[in-house]
């Protein structure tokens, strides 16, 4: 939550992102701003979480919660309880962890994902590649944050992350 007495203005362009990732069926541009991380993802036709992401993170379903907006194209999601949803242009959405999702149709789906980090004033936030988020309040706890993310990735997914990999994902 931003402090009412602290003036913050930050502007970044998604075309010149802080991070850029390209995958076989998707590309991701990420900008980190005080209090929020915004990701624009372009999912190509044929993209499916259970095919393209599951082998990397090792979970049966996506374990990240999503707050987002569909700019163009269509996504279809199936929750672990069997409910299914379609998301299309103009749809703002909130989706709990525990789902599979895929592109519907022959055009790419362009989506914005927002992750509120609570880091506008102080602290650090880091995420495991599976989407689980870890937070610490001050710089004195930074080493504990890195250790917690590495341990989670190892014990939950069998992945050995280096300190450098974790630091690349930690937002100050």
PDB file of C-alpha atoms in Angstrom:
ATOM      1  CA  UNK A   1       0.000   0.000   0.000  1.00  0.00           C
ATOM      2  CA  UNK A   2       1.374   3.393  -0.929  1.00  0.00           C
ATOM      3  CA  UNK A   3       1.747   6.009   1.797  1.00  0.00           C
ATOM      4  CA  UNK A   4      -0.620   8.933   1.207  1.00  0.00           C
ATOM      5  CA  UNK A   5       2.053  11.448   2.224  1.00  0.00           C
ATOM      6  CA  UNK A   6       4.740  10.148  -0.127  1.00  0.00           C
ATOM      7  CA  UNK A   7       4.550  11.371  -3.719  1.00  0.00           C
ATOM      8  CA  UNK A   8       5.576   8.669  -6.165  1.00  0.00           C
ATOM      9  CA  UNK A   9       5.610   8.985  -9.926  1.00  0.00           C
ATOM     10  CA  UNK A  10       7.168   6.266 -12.035  1.00  0.00           C
ATOM     11  CA  UNK A  11       6.792   5.693 -15.756  1.00  0.00           C
ATOM     12  CA  UNK A  12       8.183   2.845 -17.821  1.00  0.00           C
ATOM     13  CA  UNK A  13       7.317   1.719 -21.319  1.00  0.00           C
ATOM     14  CA  UNK A  14       6.399  -1.939 -21.815  1.00  0.00           C
ATOM     15  CA  UNK A  15       8.255  -1.826 -25.170  1.00  0.00           C
ATOM     16  CA  UNK A  16      11.529  -1.184 -23.294  1.00  0.00           C
ATOM     17  CA  UNK A  17      10.980  -3.601 -20.384  1.00  0.00           C
ATOM     18  CA  UNK A  18      13.066  -4.360 -17.315  1.00  0.00           C
ATOM     19  CA  UNK A  19      12.892  -8.024 -18.298  1.00  0.00           C
ATOM     20  CA  UNK A  20      12.131  -9.755 -21.560  1.00  0.00           C
ATOM     21  CA  UNK A  21      11.623 -13.483 -22.034  1.00  0.00           C
ATOM     22  CA  UNK A  22      10.892 -15.481 -25.179  1.00  0.00           C
ATOM     23  CA  UNK A  23       9.505 -18.999 -25.137  1.00  0.00           C
ATOM     24  CA  UNK A  24       8.434 -21.365 -27.890  1.00  0.00           C
ATOM     25  CA  UNK A  25       4.794 -20.187 -27.884  1.00  0.00           C
ATOM     26  CA  UNK A  26       4.919 -16.976 -25.828  1.00  0.00           C
ATOM     27  CA  UNK A  27       6.870 -13.809 -25.156  1.00  0.00           C
ATOM     28  CA  UNK A  28       6.867 -11.732 -21.991  1.00  0.00           C
ATOM     29  CA  UNK A  29       7.800  -8.096 -21.308  1.00  0.00           C
ATOM     30  CA  UNK A  30       7.976  -7.056 -17.638  1.00  0.00           C
ATOM     31  CA  UNK A  31       8.191  -3.614 -16.040  1.00  0.00           C
ATOM     32  CA  UNK A  32       8.730  -3.171 -12.309  1.00  0.00           C
ATOM     33  CA  UNK A  33       7.196  -0.079 -10.765  1.00  0.00           C
ATOM     34  CA  UNK A  34       6.842   0.956  -7.129  1.00  0.00           C
ATOM     35  CA  UNK A  35       4.133  -1.294  -5.718  1.00  0.00           C
ATOM     36  CA  UNK A  36       3.351  -3.264  -8.875  1.00  0.00           C
ATOM     37  CA  UNK A  37       4.934  -5.438 -11.524  1.00  0.00           C
ATOM     38  CA  UNK A  38       3.203  -5.405 -14.905  1.00  0.00           C
ATOM     39  CA  UNK A  39       3.792  -8.123 -17.475  1.00  0.00           C
ATOM     40  CA  UNK A  40       2.538  -8.092 -21.044  1.00  0.00           C
ATOM     41  CA  UNK A  41       2.441 -11.589 -22.437  1.00  0.00           C
ATOM     42  CA  UNK A  42       1.795 -12.543 -26.040  1.00  0.00           C
ATOM     43  CA  UNK A  43       0.539 -16.124 -26.155  1.00  0.00           C
ATOM     44  CA  UNK A  44       0.746 -17.604 -29.646  1.00  0.00           C
ATOM     45  CA  UNK A  45      -1.906 -19.987 -31.035  1.00  0.00           C
ATOM     46  CA  UNK A  46      -1.089 -23.436 -29.690  1.00  0.00           C
ATOM     47  CA  UNK A  47       0.192 -22.162 -26.311  1.00  0.00           C
ATOM     48  CA  UNK A  48      -1.066 -24.218 -23.384  1.00  0.00           C
ATOM     49  CA  UNK A  49       0.130 -23.953 -19.779  1.00  0.00           C
ATOM     50  CA  UNK A  50       0.165 -27.727 -19.230  1.00  0.00           C
ATOM     51  CA  UNK A  51       2.270 -28.252 -22.369  1.00  0.00           C
ATOM     52  CA  UNK A  52       4.550 -25.211 -22.337  1.00  0.00           C
ATOM     53  CA  UNK A  53       5.001 -24.323 -18.645  1.00  0.00           C
ATOM     54  CA  UNK A  54       4.238 -27.448 -16.593  1.00  0.00           C
ATOM     55  CA  UNK A  55       7.448 -29.230 -17.693  1.00  0.00           C
ATOM     56  CA  UNK A  56       9.486 -26.239 -16.458  1.00  0.00           C
ATOM     57  CA  UNK A  57       7.831 -25.678 -13.063  1.00  0.00           C
ATOM     58  CA  UNK A  58       6.862 -29.280 -12.320  1.00  0.00           C
ATOM     59  CA  UNK A  59       3.425 -28.617 -10.810  1.00  0.00           C
ATOM     60  CA  UNK A  60       0.211 -30.248 -12.019  1.00  0.00           C
ATOM     61  CA  UNK A  61      -1.479 -26.863 -12.466  1.00  0.00           C
ATOM     62  CA  UNK A  62      -0.470 -23.208 -12.523  1.00  0.00           C
ATOM     63  CA  UNK A  63       0.111 -22.165  -8.915  1.00  0.00           C
ATOM     64  CA  UNK A  64       0.177 -18.428  -9.621  1.00  0.00           C
ATOM     65  CA  UNK A  65      -2.785 -16.181  -8.938  1.00  0.00           C
ATOM     66  CA  UNK A  66      -3.496 -13.752 -11.755  1.00  0.00           C
ATOM     67  CA  UNK A  67      -4.946 -10.266 -11.857  1.00  0.00           C
ATOM     68  CA  UNK A  68      -5.108  -9.210 -15.452  1.00  0.00           C
ATOM     69  CA  UNK A  69      -6.659  -7.768 -18.549  1.00  0.00           C
ATOM     70  CA  UNK A  70      -7.013  -9.257 -22.036  1.00  0.00           C
ATOM     71  CA  UNK A  71      -6.024  -6.800 -24.764  1.00  0.00           C
ATOM     72  CA  UNK A  72      -6.721  -9.074 -27.744  1.00  0.00           C
ATOM     73  CA  UNK A  73      -7.304 -12.718 -28.568  1.00  0.00           C
ATOM     74  CA  UNK A  74      -8.855 -15.404 -26.374  1.00  0.00           C
ATOM     75  CA  UNK A  75      -7.742 -17.559 -23.448  1.00  0.00           C
ATOM     76  CA  UNK A  76      -9.639 -20.513 -22.046  1.00  0.00           C
ATOM     77  CA  UNK A  77      -9.020 -21.654 -18.458  1.00  0.00           C
ATOM     78  CA  UNK A  78      -9.963 -24.822 -16.610  1.00  0.00           C
ATOM     79  CA  UNK A  79      -9.825 -24.670 -12.824  1.00  0.00           C
ATOM     80  CA  UNK A  80      -8.752 -27.706 -10.784  1.00  0.00           C
ATOM     81  CA  UNK A  81     -12.391 -28.158  -9.701  1.00  0.00           C
ATOM     82  CA  UNK A  82     -13.468 -28.512 -13.357  1.00  0.00           C
ATOM     83  CA  UNK A  83     -15.031 -25.086 -13.897  1.00  0.00           C
ATOM     84  CA  UNK A  84     -14.082 -23.483 -17.224  1.00  0.00           C
ATOM     85  CA  UNK A  85     -13.914 -19.852 -18.323  1.00  0.00           C
ATOM     86  CA  UNK A  86     -13.241 -17.862 -21.486  1.00  0.00           C
ATOM     87  CA  UNK A  87     -11.368 -14.544 -21.400  1.00  0.00           C
ATOM     88  CA  UNK A  88     -11.461 -12.180 -24.368  1.00  0.00           C
ATOM     89  CA  UNK A  89     -10.738  -8.611 -25.417  1.00  0.00           C
ATOM     90  CA  UNK A  90     -11.602  -6.119 -22.687  1.00  0.00           C
ATOM     91  CA  UNK A  91     -12.013  -8.738 -19.955  1.00  0.00           C
ATOM     92  CA  UNK A  92     -10.456  -7.850 -16.613  1.00  0.00           C
ATOM     93  CA  UNK A  93     -10.035 -10.906 -14.428  1.00  0.00           C
ATOM     94  CA  UNK A  94      -8.846 -12.396 -11.176  1.00  0.00           C
ATOM     95  CA  UNK A  95      -7.929 -16.079 -11.194  1.00  0.00           C
ATOM     96  CA  UNK A  96      -6.860 -18.242  -8.254  1.00  0.00           C
ATOM     97  CA  UNK A  97      -3.975 -20.691  -8.351  1.00  0.00           C
ATOM     98  CA  UNK A  98      -4.903 -24.172  -9.546  1.00  0.00           C
ATOM     99  CA  UNK A  99      -5.687 -23.916 -13.237  1.00  0.00           C
ATOM    100  CA  UNK A 100      -4.638 -24.787 -16.756  1.00  0.00           C
ATOM    101  CA  UNK A 101      -5.074 -22.255 -19.574  1.00  0.00           C
ATOM    102  CA  UNK A 102      -4.621 -22.140 -23.328  1.00  0.00           C
ATOM    103  CA  UNK A 103      -5.095 -19.937 -26.371  1.00  0.00           C
ATOM    104  CA  UNK A 104      -8.397 -20.358 -28.167  1.00  0.00           C
ATOM    105  CA  UNK A 105      -8.521 -19.658 -31.886  1.00  0.00           C
ATOM    106  CA  UNK A 106      -5.995 -18.727 -34.532  1.00  0.00           C
ATOM    107  CA  UNK A 107      -4.834 -15.334 -33.257  1.00  0.00           C
ATOM    108  CA  UNK A 108      -2.381 -14.542 -30.470  1.00  0.00           C
ATOM    109  CA  UNK A 109      -3.758 -13.592 -27.077  1.00  0.00           C
ATOM    110  CA  UNK A 110      -2.190 -10.449 -25.642  1.00  0.00           C
ATOM    111  CA  UNK A 111      -2.682 -10.080 -21.885  1.00  0.00           C
ATOM    112  CA  UNK A 112      -1.525  -7.843 -19.066  1.00  0.00           C
ATOM    113  CA  UNK A 113      -0.808  -9.429 -15.679  1.00  0.00           C
ATOM    114  CA  UNK A 114      -0.441  -7.268 -12.569  1.00  0.00           C
ATOM    115  CA  UNK A 115       1.347  -8.347  -9.405  1.00  0.00           C
ATOM    116  CA  UNK A 116       1.027  -5.933  -6.513  1.00  0.00           C
ATOM    117  CA  UNK A 117       4.293  -6.134  -4.654  1.00  0.00           C
ATOM    118  CA  UNK A 118       3.831  -3.838  -1.695  1.00  0.00           C
ATOM    119  CA  UNK A 119       7.391  -2.671  -2.290  1.00  0.00           C
ATOM    120  CA  UNK A 120       6.692   1.003  -2.925  1.00  0.00           C
ATOM    121  CA  UNK A 121       8.179   2.057   0.404  1.00  0.00           C
ATOM    122  CA  UNK A 122      10.571  -0.633   1.570  1.00  0.00           C
ATOM    123  CA  UNK A 123      11.298  -4.315   1.478  1.00  0.00           C
ATOM    124  CA  UNK A 124      11.903  -6.940  -1.156  1.00  0.00           C
ATOM    125  CA  UNK A 125       9.719  -9.415  -3.022  1.00  0.00           C
ATOM    126  CA  UNK A 126      10.898 -12.528  -4.812  1.00  0.00           C
ATOM    127  CA  UNK A 127       9.176 -15.372  -6.607  1.00  0.00           C
ATOM    128  CA  UNK A 128       9.891 -18.980  -7.328  1.00  0.00           C
ATOM    129  CA  UNK A 129       9.418 -19.772 -11.048  1.00  0.00           C
ATOM    130  CA  UNK A 130       6.195 -21.577 -10.013  1.00  0.00           C
ATOM    131  CA  UNK A 131       4.736 -18.227  -8.925  1.00  0.00           C
ATOM    132  CA  UNK A 132       4.920 -18.591  -5.135  1.00  0.00           C
ATOM    133  CA  UNK A 133       5.861 -15.186  -3.723  1.00  0.00           C
ATOM    134  CA  UNK A 134       8.153 -14.478  -0.771  1.00  0.00           C
ATOM    135  CA  UNK A 135       8.473 -11.104   0.995  1.00  0.00           C
ATOM    136  CA  UNK A 136      10.720  -9.494   3.579  1.00  0.00           C
ATOM    137  CA  UNK A 137      10.276  -6.072   5.133  1.00  0.00           C
ATOM    138  CA  UNK A 138      13.838  -4.748   5.167  1.00  0.00           C
ATOM    139  CA  UNK A 139      17.349  -5.111   3.811  1.00  0.00           C
ATOM    140  CA  UNK A 140      18.511  -7.026   6.908  1.00  0.00           C
ATOM    141  CA  UNK A 141      16.331  -9.971   5.811  1.00  0.00           C
ATOM    142  CA  UNK A 142      17.522 -10.081   2.189  1.00  0.00           C
ATOM    143  CA  UNK A 143      19.703 -13.178   2.689  1.00  0.00           C
ATOM    144  CA  UNK A 144      16.774 -14.988   4.285  1.00  0.00           C
ATOM    145  CA  UNK A 145      14.608 -14.152   1.267  1.00  0.00           C
ATOM    146  CA  UNK A 146      17.128 -15.649  -1.162  1.00  0.00           C
ATOM    147  CA  UNK A 147      17.564 -18.751   1.009  1.00  0.00           C
ATOM    148  CA  UNK A 148      13.790 -19.268   1.318  1.00  0.00           C
ATOM    149  CA  UNK A 149      13.236 -19.099  -2.448  1.00  0.00           C
ATOM    150  CA  UNK A 150      16.133 -21.480  -3.158  1.00  0.00           C
ATOM    151  CA  UNK A 151      14.876 -23.954  -0.535  1.00  0.00           C
ATOM    152  CA  UNK A 152      11.299 -23.804  -1.841  1.00  0.00           C
ATOM    153  CA  UNK A 153      12.446 -24.463  -5.432  1.00  0.00           C
ATOM    154  CA  UNK A 154      14.617 -27.375  -4.279  1.00  0.00           C
ATOM    155  CA  UNK A 155      12.159 -29.037  -1.913  1.00  0.00           C
ATOM    156  CA  UNK A 156       8.950 -28.391  -3.853  1.00  0.00           C
ATOM    157  CA  UNK A 157      10.161 -28.816  -7.419  1.00  0.00           C
ATOM    158  CA  UNK A 158      13.574 -30.466  -7.304  1.00  0.00           C
ATOM    159  CA  UNK A 159      15.127 -27.400  -8.970  1.00  0.00           C
ATOM    160  CA  UNK A 160      18.496 -26.082  -7.838  1.00  0.00           C
ATOM    161  CA  UNK A 161      18.426 -22.298  -8.334  1.00  0.00           C
ATOM    162  CA  UNK A 162      21.635 -20.335  -8.050  1.00  0.00           C
ATOM    163  CA  UNK A 163      21.791 -17.203  -5.930  1.00  0.00           C
ATOM    164  CA  UNK A 164      22.178 -15.228  -9.185  1.00  0.00           C
ATOM    165  CA  UNK A 165      18.973 -16.736 -10.609  1.00  0.00           C
ATOM    166  CA  UNK A 166      17.080 -15.783  -7.483  1.00  0.00           C
ATOM    167  CA  UNK A 167      18.560 -12.277  -7.407  1.00  0.00           C
ATOM    168  CA  UNK A 168      17.435 -11.739 -11.003  1.00  0.00           C
ATOM    169  CA  UNK A 169      13.840 -12.249  -9.821  1.00  0.00           C
ATOM    170  CA  UNK A 170      13.989 -10.256  -6.574  1.00  0.00           C
ATOM    171  CA  UNK A 171      12.381  -6.834  -6.712  1.00  0.00           C
ATOM    172  CA  UNK A 172      13.762  -4.159  -4.443  1.00  0.00           C
TER     173      UNK A 172
END
